[in-house]
Amino acid sequence: MPPSTDNRQFCAPAAVTVSPISYKDTLNLLETPFSMRANARSREPELQQFWQELRLYERLSQENPGPAFTLHDGPPYANGALHVGHALNKTLKDIINKFELMRGRRARFVPGWDCHGLPIELKVLQALSQGERRELSPIELRRKAHAYALEQVELQKKGFQRWGIWADWDSPYLTLQKDYEAAQIGVFGQMVLAGHIYRGLKPVHWSPSSRTALAEAELEYPDGHTSPSLFVAFEVLEPSAALAASLTAAGLTTENLQVAIWTTTPWTLPANLAVAVNDRLDYAICSDGQGRQLVVAAELIENLRQQLNLPLEALLTVKGAVLEGISYRHPLLDRSSPVVIGGEYITTEAGTGLVHTAPGHGVDDFNTGKKYQLPVLCPVDEAGNLTAEAGPFAGLNVLKDANGAIIEALREAGALLAEKPYEHRYPYDWRTKKPTIFRATEQWFASVEGFREQALAAIAAVEWLPASGRNRIEGMVKERGDWCISRQRTWGVPIPVFYERSSGEVLLNADTLSHIQALIAEHGSDVWWDRDEAELLPAPYAAEASRWRKGSDTMDVWFDSGSSWAGVLGGLQGGQPRAPQLQYPADLYLEGSDQHRGWFQSSLLTSVAVNGQAPYRRVLTHGFTLDEKGRKMSKSLGNVVDPAVIVEGGKNEKQEPAYGADVLRLWVSSVDYSADVPLGPGIIKQLGDVARKVRNTARYLLGNLHDFQPERDGVAINELPLLDRWMLQRTAQVIEEVTGYFESYEFYRFFQALQNFCVVDLSNFYLDIAKDRLYVSGATNFRRRSCQTVLALVVERLAGLIAPVLCHMAEDIWQNLPYPVAERSVFERGWPTAPAAWTAGLFAERVAISDVINLRSLVNRQLEACRSRAELGASLEAQIQLELGEGEAATALQSVLALLESSPHPEIDNLADWLLVSALELQQAGAPPLANPLAEASEAGITVRIARAPGEKCERCWHYETSIGQHAAHPSICSRCVAILADQDFS
Ligand SMILES: [Zn+2]
């Protein structure tokens, strides 16, 4: 922006009546086509077009002299409009890539999209009528899903491009592409051959009414579902050793000891294989007044007294851990089972604090069962009927008559403590509107156990930023169970397996895998649905094709995206990367911190399972976007910020102006993304102001260079005045700092340094002082040319420093440089550097200027005080007397003055000009102080006295000078200005 106190370029000096010429016309005013306003809506696309014409990204990413740099894009899901989370993620990546490109590295960025999976499948189904849905064959559904995903990719791509993101937009990777799918089959195959893939039972949401597994998104939770809730007592056969000891110590026996459970699904009781407790909760052994000793959570006794209508009295309290190992008798079937330790899912919110555990019918139950190697018992068939394994209840339907029969049997067995209707959220099939159940089915798993240690070692070899990310993923990988990779869906990559029609025996080996991989590489995964077994099986199996049935499961989409190191980076043995510049492992993965659970982990697991190493060297994470009050963005709160509105403006331009992509990018640079980051209209407005300040600073630099040719007019660095050398030195320092901030991905520090540089160093100090040199001096005078030399050097580097973030503004500056430069684009110039001469041996000047800056603020405070009393207007109306007493600051200022006196350029390096006053004198020892000052202040041994400057105001330079009126032809201007006019022949 222009110096704060300057208004000369906007209005002519007053009272030009006497003179025959307008002195304003003799000043060197700003001149540049670089406009004050960014006009982002039209200008940014123009600049993007310019980059395309230059093939800038392609050339830099392929032909740069430096090493390759691979930031591997995590694929966003190809569904829905772009939101600010996308903006944060893709812009951070782009800032890093542009910085690396400018540093000469071949930073090739291949953008990706995750294209398979349920949400897209549902979008397709929702667009159809019920009849159409019934008629739809799997292959038709897949073709529709394929087309839908491609449409979504195009929409999102346009948005990313509008933000100025550079990438291989013409050849992105999509998880539905043939070569990608083939690579994924390759990853799966390698894992199969290494013995990491197996088939096993796992409970899933199951709809008996449509006889299929359902995903979470296909469930509804209608109001008013009521289940029978039961309290049941299981007779203890054998207490754990720890419990036996505690009972004995308390003088109690094991007689009539029972564990009490609670369930809302009585039909799962035949599948009961354990009772789980939370080892950290307190449990009480209670007398129930009827001769039984019931074990329940201590916190629930009061509640249970009412629920069970029993006078429960605690006899002994123990930790849950003490109960582990109790053996109890099943109340309905002839078997005994253990009490086990569950997890934090066991609470005292409801029930008894002891959880009936049926591994075939619940996810927590399944996981706990896995820990204790319990079988996955599932005595329920596809239609929801109990099987022979349910003993006397075989044939009953779990949603119809099973509950009643089981409740009755419990009552007869004396195990039923209480029964009550219970209203709760319960999942229904979204298509049939009928209740669903949890039921264990055969699924495909990746056995994490097989490579867990290798995965942990790989995690340790990666650099995690922030470092806490390592603990997160390490904890998750340590704890996680086997990975269920199969889905009962249509829109995905098939699990390429065949089953023997009668025995169910699995056919999955190197021959079948490579055959199907080749078919998919050629035709895409549709081939699995398009062709029958005879066409899918390799010889010699094809000859006996009628024996085999192809599987109908697809892979978990996390397996899709988790294979991108193979599909894109060429990480499989013999694999080819998408582009020669891409490398495996990647230099960097950068996603939201939820991806420790998602893509970071799925990529790690597949890569470790196949290659024994992580697919990345470094992982950087960012937080999530919140509104300005730190709340989640949601439609219902009305606080959603749409990045398209920030860039292009909203319906009401007054309220939602078009800020352009640069302001959105500047926001990304401004936040500490290691935590969650806020965004709202107020924040964007502030960032718009910051962008404008940077723009106006650049405009001021450009505007004063319109008549400058560096080769013709430039001054050698070692001949520059002190002030100018300080400015270059400061610029060198800023370049060094900002380089470090980009290297460490601390973009918010860049944002602060940029503002500081533009506002404090340039606008408020250097350019403020430079005004007189630039406007008033003769156009070709050393006083002006030396300053222009600095402005040209600074503006080129300023453009470079902002280019990774404010890429459009940087290019706009470059296109408006008023003199020729070798590079057509700021990005071709590369990352800014400062020649050694800028900083060589200038320690004294650095110290000196900081002392002057301190003095300026002392003087400015006094001038402001005079101004507020209407005793002075502009600072040029003032003269200053400086008295230097004792103290460090005063001594320092003495040496500054000595330094200035030794300058060969006193017309530039003088304190009066630097303080923007018309005259300055140093009070000599013993001399009287300035009489009747308007203001006087002392600080650290330095006394400043302010008075009205003697003489009249020069109509041209606005300085107060006693020489005015001495020149007959120009009676209203000072002798300095007269000399300038004579030189330039303005008559
Ligand atoms: Zn003058």
CSV table of N, CA, C and O and ligand atoms in Angstrom, one decimal, residues 776 954-959 961 964 972-978 980, ligand 1:
chain,number,residue,atom,x,y,z
A,776,VAL,N,10.0,13.8,-5.6
A,776,VAL,CA,10.4,15.2,-5.6
A,776,VAL,C,11.7,15.3,-6.4
A,776,VAL,O,12.0,16.2,-7.2
A,954,CYS,N,7.1,24.8,0.9
A,954,CYS,CA,7.4,24.8,-0.5
A,954,CYS,C,6.2,24.2,-1.2
A,954,CYS,O,5.7,23.1,-0.8
A,955,GLU,N,5.7,24.8,-2.3
A,955,GLU,CA,4.5,24.4,-2.9
A,955,GLU,C,4.8,23.1,-3.7
A,955,GLU,O,3.8,22.3,-4.0
A,956,ARG,N,6.0,22.8,-4.0
A,956,ARG,CA,6.3,21.6,-4.7
A,956,ARG,C,6.6,20.4,-3.8
A,956,ARG,O,6.1,19.3,-4.0
A,957,CYS,N,7.5,20.6,-2.9
A,957,CYS,CA,8.0,19.4,-2.1
A,957,CYS,C,7.3,19.4,-0.7
A,957,CYS,O,7.5,18.4,0.1
A,958,TRP,N,6.6,20.4,-0.3
A,958,TRP,CA,5.9,20.5,1.0
A,958,TRP,C,6.8,20.6,2.2
A,958,TRP,O,6.4,20.6,3.3
A,959,HIS,N,8.1,20.7,1.9
A,959,HIS,CA,9.0,21.0,3.0
A,959,HIS,C,8.9,22.4,3.4
A,959,HIS,O,8.5,23.3,2.6
A,961,GLU,N,10.9,25.7,4.2
A,961,GLU,CA,12.2,26.1,3.9
A,961,GLU,C,12.3,27.6,4.0
A,961,GLU,O,11.3,28.3,3.7
A,964,ILE,N,12.4,30.0,0.4
A,964,ILE,CA,11.2,30.3,-0.4
A,964,ILE,C,11.1,31.8,-0.6
A,964,ILE,O,11.3,32.6,0.3
A,972,SER,N,7.2,30.5,-5.1
A,972,SER,CA,6.6,29.7,-4.1
A,972,SER,C,7.3,28.4,-3.8
A,972,SER,O,6.7,27.5,-3.1
A,973,ILE,N,8.5,28.2,-4.3
A,973,ILE,CA,9.1,26.9,-4.1
A,973,ILE,C,10.6,27.1,-3.6
A,973,ILE,O,11.1,28.2,-3.7
A,974,CYS,N,11.1,26.1,-3.0
A,974,CYS,CA,12.4,26.2,-2.3
A,974,CYS,C,13.6,26.1,-3.3
A,974,CYS,O,13.4,25.7,-4.4
A,975,SER,N,14.7,26.4,-2.8
A,975,SER,CA,15.9,26.5,-3.7
A,975,SER,C,16.2,25.1,-4.3
A,975,SER,O,16.7,24.9,-5.4
A,976,ARG,N,16.0,24.0,-3.4
A,976,ARG,CA,16.2,22.7,-3.9
A,976,ARG,C,15.3,22.4,-5.1
A,976,ARG,O,15.8,21.8,-6.1
A,977,CYS,N,14.1,22.7,-5.0
A,977,CYS,CA,13.1,22.4,-6.1
A,977,CYS,C,13.5,23.3,-7.3
A,977,CYS,O,13.3,22.8,-8.4
A,978,VAL,N,13.9,24.5,-7.1
A,978,VAL,CA,14.3,25.4,-8.2
A,978,VAL,C,15.4,24.7,-9.0
A,978,VAL,O,15.3,24.6,-10.2
A,980,ILE,N,16.1,21.6,-9.1
A,980,ILE,CA,15.6,20.4,-9.8
A,980,ILE,C,14.9,20.8,-11.1
A,980,ILE,O,15.1,20.2,-12.2
B,1,ZN,ZN,10.8,22.2,-2.4
